[in-house]
Amino acid sequence: MTIPIQQITLHHLSMELKQPFTTSFGTVENKDFYITEIDDGQGNRGFGESVAFTAPWYTEETFTTTGHMMRDFLIPILLNNLIKHPDEVSKLFTTIKRNNMAKSALEGAVWDLYAKRGGVSLAEALGGTKSKIEAGIAIGMQSSIAELLHKIELSQENGYKRVKLKIKPGKDIDILKEVRHHYPDLPIMIDANSAYTLEDTARLKELDAFQLLMMEQPLAHDDIVDHAKLQAKIDTPICLDESIHSLEDAKKAIELGSCRVINIKPGRVGGLTVAKQIHDYCVEKGIAVWCGGMLEAGVGRAQNIALSSLEGFRFPGDNAGSDNYWKKDIILPEVVAQNGLITVPTDQGIGHAIDFEALAQFKVDEETFIQK
Ligand code: MG
């Protein structure tokens, strides 16, 4: 049965993070993003979220480019084609090169709508089997080691199962030494967001001593060759993030031995369908996966949770509770991590209602596209 698409709305929201988040590139204080809404004209509405930041430091996409791509190219494709299953969306979108975050923002809404029309949860629609997922927390760079240790202490009081720390040259070995001294057994992963080159191999090799779960994207954002050379020389498993934009990228990286882990973010790979394909392939090849975060608000967060209910997501994701990022989220109930665990919703679709009052509060403007 065709999924009727009667109307698509782009809600431009602007939300202030509870605390600024600093990576090796810079600091995010405000997040501008789109909540996408697809109405089937039969009483069901599916929601998605765009994850691109305001500046192109993570990938080439920005908030503005995602709006342009959706408005001028992707929405017309959705309105001019009959879709029976959300898996067809990423295929239809292949006529448009890359721009995966724009694609994912719309595809996520189709998935939510599809699940709601079928009366099942998004997790179930995706084939997820876990009823609870482990929550991890990403801690941005801090102004001092004392502040970092304080943030880790809070995360442990809140029961988070692992912490992810951001590092860069000169803010790595000394920091990890301190953290390990205070937390000898804490599961830690680190993310360098491409701050190193192969010339730093000796330095990165030193990090083996800290028994890290993994080291995320130490080398260039578009590299899989140097990562393979580095992985051959260090014991810490390399996890690729920025380098993987498609199932093909994942296949090549695995074949080259560039990583032992892949961080799957639906926004980076063009949506939940491709995210699931990469998951399935990694399971087949014995490569661990987990779901990274993009400082999402509630809709994106809920979609990541549904995705993480798939069996192969073996490491805790960046799926901390809403209250870790926002004073107020845009979904009801908000995402809550209890003792480091998040219950996968069983209600239909993303399993959270939209808090329309909050949506209105954070809304800058909206545009509607109607089926003719
Ligand atoms: Mg990363």
CSV table of C-alpha atoms and ligand atoms in Angstrom, one decimal:
chain,number,residue,atom,x,y,z
A,1,MET,CA,0.0,0.0,0.0
A,2,THR,CA,1.3,3.4,-0.9
A,3,ILE,CA,2.2,5.8,1.9
A,4,PRO,CA,0.1,8.9,1.0
A,5,ILE,CA,2.1,12.2,1.3
A,6,GLN,CA,-0.3,15.1,1.4
A,7,GLN,CA,1.8,17.8,3.0
A,8,ILE,CA,5.4,18.3,4.1
A,9,THR,CA,6.3,21.0,6.6
A,10,LEU,CA,9.8,22.2,7.5
A,11,HIS,CA,9.9,23.7,11.0
A,12,HIS,CA,13.0,25.8,11.5
A,13,LEU,CA,13.9,25.7,15.2
A,14,SER,CA,16.7,27.4,17.1
A,15,MET,CA,17.6,25.9,20.5
A,16,GLU,CA,20.3,26.9,22.9
A,17,LEU,CA,22.4,24.0,24.3
A,18,LYS,CA,22.4,23.8,28.1
A,19,GLN,CA,26.2,23.9,27.9
A,20,PRO,CA,28.4,24.8,24.9
A,21,PHE,CA,29.9,21.7,23.3
A,22,THR,CA,33.6,21.9,22.2
A,23,THR,CA,35.4,19.7,19.7
A,24,SER,CA,38.8,19.9,18.0
A,25,PHE,CA,37.1,22.3,15.5
A,26,GLY,CA,35.3,24.7,17.7
A,27,THR,CA,32.3,25.3,20.0
A,28,VAL,CA,28.6,24.8,19.4
A,29,GLU,CA,26.3,27.0,21.6
A,30,ASN,CA,23.1,27.2,19.6
A,31,LYS,CA,21.6,24.6,17.3
A,32,ASP,CA,19.5,25.6,14.3
A,33,PHE,CA,17.8,22.7,12.7
A,34,TYR,CA,14.7,21.5,10.9
A,35,ILE,CA,11.9,19.3,12.3
A,36,THR,CA,10.4,17.8,9.2
A,37,GLU,CA,6.8,16.8,9.3
A,38,ILE,CA,5.0,14.6,6.7
A,39,ASP,CA,1.2,14.4,6.9
A,40,ASP,CA,-0.6,11.6,5.2
A,41,GLY,CA,-4.0,13.4,5.2
A,42,GLN,CA,-5.5,10.5,7.1
A,43,GLY,CA,-4.7,11.6,10.6
A,44,ASN,CA,-1.0,10.5,10.8
A,45,ARG,CA,2.1,12.6,10.9
A,46,GLY,CA,5.6,11.4,10.8
A,47,PHE,CA,8.6,13.5,12.1
A,48,GLY,CA,12.2,13.7,11.2
A,49,GLU,CA,15.1,16.0,12.2
A,50,SER,CA,18.0,17.6,10.3
A,51,VAL,CA,21.3,17.3,12.1
A,52,ALA,CA,23.8,19.5,10.2
A,53,PHE,CA,25.4,22.2,12.1
A,54,THR,CA,25.5,25.9,11.2
A,55,ALA,CA,29.1,25.7,9.8
A,56,PRO,CA,30.5,22.8,7.7
A,57,TRP,CA,33.1,21.5,10.2
A,58,TYR,CA,31.8,18.0,10.6
A,59,THR,CA,30.8,17.3,7.0
A,60,GLU,CA,30.2,19.7,4.1
A,61,GLU,CA,26.6,20.2,4.9
A,62,THR,CA,25.1,23.0,6.9
A,63,PHE,CA,21.7,24.0,8.3
A,64,THR,CA,21.3,26.3,5.3
A,65,THR,CA,22.3,23.7,2.7
A,66,THR,CA,19.9,21.1,4.1
A,67,GLY,CA,17.1,23.6,3.8
A,68,HIS,CA,18.0,24.4,0.2
A,69,MET,CA,18.3,20.7,-0.7
A,70,MET,CA,15.0,19.7,0.9
A,71,ARG,CA,13.1,22.6,-0.5
A,72,ASP,CA,14.4,22.7,-4.0
A,73,PHE,CA,15.2,19.0,-4.8
A,74,LEU,CA,14.2,16.4,-2.2
A,75,ILE,CA,10.7,17.4,-1.3
A,76,PRO,CA,9.6,17.6,-5.0
A,77,ILE,CA,10.9,14.0,-5.4
A,78,LEU,CA,8.8,12.9,-2.4
A,79,LEU,CA,5.8,14.7,-3.7
A,80,ASN,CA,6.1,13.3,-7.3
A,81,ASN,CA,6.7,9.7,-6.6
A,82,LEU,CA,4.6,6.9,-5.0
A,83,ILE,CA,6.3,5.3,-2.1
A,84,LYS,CA,5.3,2.0,-0.6
A,85,HIS,CA,8.1,1.4,1.9
A,86,PRO,CA,10.6,3.9,3.4
A,87,ASP,CA,13.5,1.8,2.0
A,88,GLU,CA,12.5,3.3,-1.4
A,89,VAL,CA,13.3,6.8,-0.3
A,90,SER,CA,17.0,6.6,-0.3
A,91,LYS,CA,16.9,4.9,-3.7
A,92,LEU,CA,14.8,7.8,-5.1
A,93,PHE,CA,17.2,10.3,-3.6
A,94,THR,CA,20.2,8.7,-5.4
A,95,THR,CA,19.7,11.1,-8.3
A,96,ILE,CA,20.9,13.8,-5.9
A,97,LYS,CA,24.5,13.5,-5.0
A,98,ARG,CA,25.5,13.3,-1.3
A,99,ASN,CA,23.7,15.8,1.0
A,100,ASN,CA,23.0,12.9,3.3
A,101,MET,CA,21.8,15.0,6.2
A,102,ALA,CA,19.1,16.7,4.1
A,103,LYS,CA,18.0,13.2,2.8
A,104,SER,CA,18.0,11.7,6.2
A,105,ALA,CA,15.8,14.5,7.7
A,106,LEU,CA,13.0,13.6,5.3
A,107,GLU,CA,13.6,9.9,5.2
A,108,GLY,CA,13.3,9.8,9.0
A,109,ALA,CA,9.9,11.4,8.8
A,110,VAL,CA,8.8,8.8,6.2
A,111,TRP,CA,10.0,6.0,8.5
A,112,ASP,CA,8.1,7.5,11.5
A,113,LEU,CA,4.9,7.9,9.3
A,114,TYR,CA,5.3,4.3,8.0
A,115,ALA,CA,5.6,2.9,11.5
A,116,LYS,CA,2.6,4.9,12.8
A,117,ARG,CA,0.4,3.9,9.8
A,118,GLY,CA,1.3,0.2,10.6
A,119,GLY,CA,0.6,0.7,14.3
A,120,VAL,CA,4.1,-0.4,15.3
A,121,SER,CA,7.1,1.3,17.0
A,122,LEU,CA,9.9,2.6,14.8
A,123,ALA,CA,12.2,0.2,16.5
A,124,GLU,CA,10.0,-2.7,15.5
A,125,ALA,CA,9.6,-1.4,12.0
A,126,LEU,CA,13.4,-1.3,11.7
A,127,GLY,CA,13.8,-4.9,13.1
A,128,GLY,CA,15.1,-3.9,16.5
A,129,THR,CA,15.0,-6.5,19.2
A,130,LYS,CA,16.4,-4.8,22.3
A,131,SER,CA,14.0,-3.4,24.9
A,132,LYS,CA,16.7,-1.3,26.6
A,133,ILE,CA,19.8,0.2,25.2
A,134,GLU,CA,22.9,1.3,27.1
A,135,ALA,CA,23.5,5.1,27.1
A,136,GLY,CA,26.9,6.7,26.8
A,137,ILE,CA,27.8,10.3,27.1
A,138,ALA,CA,30.0,12.5,25.0
A,139,ILE,CA,31.9,15.1,26.9
A,140,GLY,CA,33.3,18.0,24.9
A,141,MET,CA,36.7,19.6,25.6
A,142,GLN,CA,36.9,21.3,28.9
A,143,SER,CA,38.8,24.4,30.1
A,144,SER,CA,40.7,22.4,32.7
A,145,ILE,CA,41.4,18.8,33.8
A,146,ALA,CA,39.5,19.5,37.1
A,147,GLU,CA,36.4,20.5,35.1
A,148,LEU,CA,36.7,17.4,32.9
A,149,LEU,CA,37.0,15.1,36.0
A,150,HIS,CA,34.0,16.8,37.5
A,151,LYS,CA,32.0,16.2,34.3
A,152,ILE,CA,33.0,12.5,34.3
A,153,GLU,CA,32.1,12.2,38.0
A,154,LEU,CA,28.6,13.6,37.2
A,155,SER,CA,28.2,11.1,34.3
A,156,GLN,CA,29.1,8.2,36.7
A,157,GLU,CA,26.7,9.4,39.3
A,158,ASN,CA,24.1,9.4,36.5
A,159,GLY,CA,25.0,5.8,35.6
A,160,TYR,CA,26.3,6.3,32.1
A,161,LYS,CA,28.0,3.1,30.8
A,162,ARG,CA,30.9,4.8,29.0
A,163,VAL,CA,32.2,8.2,28.3
A,164,LYS,CA,33.5,9.6,25.1
A,165,LEU,CA,36.2,12.3,25.4
A,166,LYS,CA,37.3,14.7,22.7
A,167,ILE,CA,41.0,15.0,22.2
A,168,LYS,CA,43.5,16.8,19.9
A,169,PRO,CA,47.3,17.0,19.8
A,170,GLY,CA,48.6,18.3,23.1
A,171,LYS,CA,45.3,17.7,24.8
A,172,ASP,CA,45.5,13.9,24.8
A,173,ILE,CA,48.2,11.9,26.7
A,174,ASP,CA,48.3,14.2,29.8
A,175,ILE,CA,44.5,14.3,30.0
A,176,LEU,CA,44.1,10.5,29.6
A,177,LYS,CA,46.8,9.9,32.2
A,178,GLU,CA,44.8,11.9,34.7
A,179,VAL,CA,41.5,10.4,33.8
A,180,ARG,CA,42.8,6.9,34.0
A,181,HIS,CA,44.5,7.6,37.3
A,182,HIS,CA,41.0,8.5,38.8
A,183,TYR,CA,39.0,6.0,36.8
A,184,PRO,CA,41.1,2.9,36.2
A,185,ASP,CA,38.2,0.8,34.9
A,186,LEU,CA,35.9,3.3,33.2
A,187,PRO,CA,35.0,2.3,29.6
A,188,ILE,CA,36.5,5.3,27.6
A,189,MET,CA,36.5,6.1,24.0
A,190,ILE,CA,38.1,9.1,22.4
A,191,ASP,CA,37.3,11.1,19.4
A,192,ALA,CA,39.9,13.2,17.6
A,193,ASN,CA,37.6,14.5,14.7
A,194,SER,CA,40.6,14.2,12.3
A,195,ALA,CA,43.0,16.3,14.4
A,196,TYR,CA,46.1,14.0,13.7
A,197,THR,CA,48.1,12.7,10.7
A,198,LEU,CA,50.3,9.6,10.2
A,199,GLU,CA,53.2,11.7,11.5
A,200,ASP,CA,51.6,11.4,14.9
A,201,THR,CA,51.7,7.6,14.8
A,202,ALA,CA,54.1,7.3,17.7
A,203,ARG,CA,52.0,9.6,19.8
A,204,LEU,CA,48.8,7.7,19.0
A,205,LYS,CA,50.6,4.4,19.8
A,206,GLU,CA,51.2,5.7,23.3
A,207,LEU,CA,47.5,5.9,23.8
A,208,ASP,CA,47.4,2.0,23.7
A,209,ALA,CA,48.5,2.2,27.4
A,210,PHE,CA,45.1,3.6,28.4
A,211,GLN,CA,43.1,0.6,27.4
A,212,LEU,CA,40.6,2.6,25.4
A,213,LEU,CA,37.5,1.0,23.9
A,214,MET,CA,38.3,2.7,20.6
A,215,MET,CA,39.8,5.8,19.0
A,216,GLU,CA,37.4,7.6,16.7
A,217,GLN,CA,38.5,9.2,13.4
A,218,PRO,CA,42.1,10.2,14.3
A,219,LEU,CA,43.1,11.0,10.7
A,220,ALA,CA,41.6,12.9,7.8
A,221,HIS,CA,37.8,13.0,7.4
A,222,ASP,CA,37.9,11.5,3.9
A,223,ASP,CA,40.7,9.0,4.5
A,224,ILE,CA,40.5,5.2,4.7
A,225,VAL,CA,44.1,4.4,3.4
A,226,ASP,CA,46.1,6.0,6.2
A,227,HIS,CA,43.7,4.8,8.8
A,228,ALA,CA,44.5,1.2,7.6
A,229,LYS,CA,48.3,2.0,8.0
A,230,LEU,CA,47.7,3.4,11.5
A,231,GLN,CA,45.4,0.5,12.6
A,232,ALA,CA,48.2,-2.0,11.6
A,233,LYS,CA,50.5,-0.2,14.1
A,234,ILE,CA,48.3,0.4,17.1
A,235,ASP,CA,46.3,-1.9,19.4
A,236,THR,CA,43.5,0.5,20.1
A,237,PRO,CA,40.6,-0.3,17.8
A,238,ILE,CA,40.0,2.5,15.3
A,239,CYS,CA,36.4,3.6,14.8
A,240,LEU,CA,35.5,5.5,11.6
A,241,ASP,CA,33.0,8.2,11.7
A,242,GLU,CA,33.4,11.0,9.2
A,243,SER,CA,34.9,8.7,6.5
A,244,ILE,CA,31.8,6.6,6.2
A,245,HIS,CA,28.9,8.0,4.1
A,246,SER,CA,27.5,4.9,2.5
A,247,LEU,CA,27.4,1.1,2.5
A,248,GLU,CA,30.1,1.2,-0.2
A,249,ASP,CA,32.4,3.3,2.1
A,250,ALA,CA,31.9,0.8,4.9
A,251,LYS,CA,32.7,-2.2,2.6
A,252,LYS,CA,35.9,-0.5,1.4
A,253,ALA,CA,37.1,0.5,4.8
A,254,ILE,CA,36.5,-3.0,6.2
A,255,GLU,CA,38.3,-4.6,3.3
A,256,LEU,CA,41.3,-2.4,3.7
A,257,GLY,CA,41.4,-3.0,7.5
A,258,SER,CA,40.9,0.7,8.2
A,259,CYS,CA,38.8,0.2,11.3
A,260,ARG,CA,37.5,-2.4,13.7
A,261,VAL,CA,34.4,-0.3,14.7
A,262,ILE,CA,32.0,1.9,12.8
A,263,ASN,CA,30.1,4.8,14.3
A,264,ILE,CA,26.7,4.8,12.4
A,265,LYS,CA,24.9,8.1,12.3
A,266,PRO,CA,21.8,8.1,10.2
A,267,GLY,CA,22.3,11.8,9.1
A,268,ARG,CA,25.8,11.1,7.8
A,269,VAL,CA,24.8,8.1,5.7
A,270,GLY,CA,21.5,9.4,4.3
A,271,GLY,CA,19.0,7.9,6.6
A,272,LEU,CA,17.8,4.9,8.6
A,273,THR,CA,17.7,2.5,5.6
A,274,VAL,CA,21.3,2.9,4.8
A,275,ALA,CA,22.2,2.9,8.5
A,276,LYS,CA,20.5,-0.5,8.8
A,277,GLN,CA,22.3,-1.8,5.7
A,278,ILE,CA,25.7,-0.8,7.2
A,279,HIS,CA,24.7,-2.4,10.5
A,280,ASP,CA,23.7,-5.7,8.7
A,281,TYR,CA,26.9,-5.7,6.7
A,282,CYS,CA,29.1,-5.1,9.8
A,283,VAL,CA,27.3,-7.8,11.8
A,284,GLU,CA,28.1,-10.2,8.9
A,285,LYS,CA,31.7,-9.2,8.9
A,286,GLY,CA,32.2,-9.1,12.7
A,287,ILE,CA,32.7,-5.4,12.9
A,288,ALA,CA,31.2,-3.7,15.9
A,289,VAL,CA,28.9,-0.7,15.5
A,290,TRP,CA,27.4,2.0,17.7
A,291,CYS,CA,25.3,5.0,17.1
A,292,GLY,CA,26.9,8.4,17.5
A,293,GLY,CA,25.1,11.7,18.3
A,294,MET,CA,24.9,15.0,16.6
A,295,LEU,CA,23.5,17.0,19.5
A,296,GLU,CA,20.0,16.1,18.4
A,297,ALA,CA,16.8,17.3,19.9
A,298,GLY,CA,14.1,14.8,20.8
A,299,VAL,CA,13.0,13.6,17.3
A,300,GLY,CA,16.5,12.8,16.2
A,301,ARG,CA,17.4,11.3,19.6
A,302,ALA,CA,14.3,9.0,19.5
A,303,GLN,CA,15.2,7.8,16.0
A,304,ASN,CA,18.8,7.0,17.1
A,305,ILE,CA,17.3,5.0,20.0
A,306,ALA,CA,15.1,3.0,17.7
A,307,LEU,CA,18.1,2.3,15.5
A,308,SER,CA,20.2,1.3,18.4
A,309,SER,CA,17.7,-1.4,19.3
A,310,LEU,CA,19.1,-3.5,16.4
A,311,GLU,CA,21.2,-6.4,17.7
A,312,GLY,CA,24.6,-5.3,16.3
A,313,PHE,CA,24.8,-2.0,18.2
A,314,ARG,CA,27.2,-3.4,20.8
A,315,PHE,CA,28.7,-0.3,22.3
A,316,PRO,CA,26.7,2.3,24.2
A,317,GLY,CA,25.8,5.2,21.9
A,318,ASP,CA,25.9,9.0,22.5
A,319,ASN,CA,22.3,8.7,23.5
A,320,ALA,CA,22.3,10.5,26.8
A,321,GLY,CA,19.0,11.8,28.2
A,322,SER,CA,17.4,15.0,26.9
A,323,ASP,CA,18.3,16.8,30.1
A,324,ASN,CA,22.0,16.4,29.3
A,325,TYR,CA,21.7,18.7,26.3
A,326,TRP,CA,18.6,20.8,26.6
A,327,LYS,CA,16.7,22.8,29.3
A,328,LYS,CA,13.6,21.7,27.6
A,329,ASP,CA,13.2,19.2,24.8
A,330,ILE,CA,10.5,19.2,22.0
A,331,ILE,CA,9.1,15.7,22.8
A,332,LEU,CA,6.9,14.2,25.5
A,333,PRO,CA,8.0,12.4,27.4
A,334,GLU,CA,11.6,13.5,27.1
A,335,VAL,CA,14.3,10.9,26.7
A,336,VAL,CA,15.4,9.6,30.1
A,337,ALA,CA,18.4,7.5,30.9
A,338,GLN,CA,18.0,5.6,34.2
A,339,ASN,CA,21.1,4.0,35.6
A,340,GLY,CA,22.6,4.4,32.2
A,341,LEU,CA,19.8,2.6,30.4
A,342,ILE,CA,17.2,3.9,28.0
A,343,THR,CA,14.0,2.0,27.5
A,344,VAL,CA,13.2,1.6,23.8
A,345,PRO,CA,9.6,3.0,23.4
A,346,THR,CA,6.9,0.5,22.3
A,347,ASP,CA,4.4,3.2,21.3
A,348,GLN,CA,3.9,3.6,17.6
A,349,GLY,CA,6.4,5.5,15.5
A,350,ILE,CA,9.2,7.2,17.4
A,351,GLY,CA,7.3,6.5,20.6
A,352,HIS,CA,7.3,10.1,21.8
A,353,ALA,CA,4.7,12.8,21.1
A,354,ILE,CA,5.8,16.2,19.8
A,355,ASP,CA,5.5,18.9,22.4
A,356,PHE,CA,3.9,21.4,20.2
A,357,GLU,CA,4.1,24.2,22.8
A,358,ALA,CA,7.9,23.7,22.9
A,359,LEU,CA,8.0,23.4,19.1
A,360,ALA,CA,6.2,26.8,18.9
A,361,GLN,CA,8.5,28.3,21.5
A,362,PHE,CA,11.7,27.4,19.6
A,363,LYS,CA,10.3,28.0,16.1
A,364,VAL,CA,11.9,30.6,13.8
A,365,ASP,CA,9.7,30.0,10.9
A,366,GLU,CA,8.0,27.2,8.9
A,367,GLU,CA,7.3,26.4,5.2
A,368,THR,CA,4.7,24.0,3.9
A,369,PHE,CA,4.7,22.1,0.7
A,370,ILE,CA,1.3,20.6,-0.5
A,371,GLN,CA,0.6,17.7,-2.8
A,372,LYS,CA,-1.2,19.1,-5.9
B,1,MG,MG,33.0,11.5,15.9
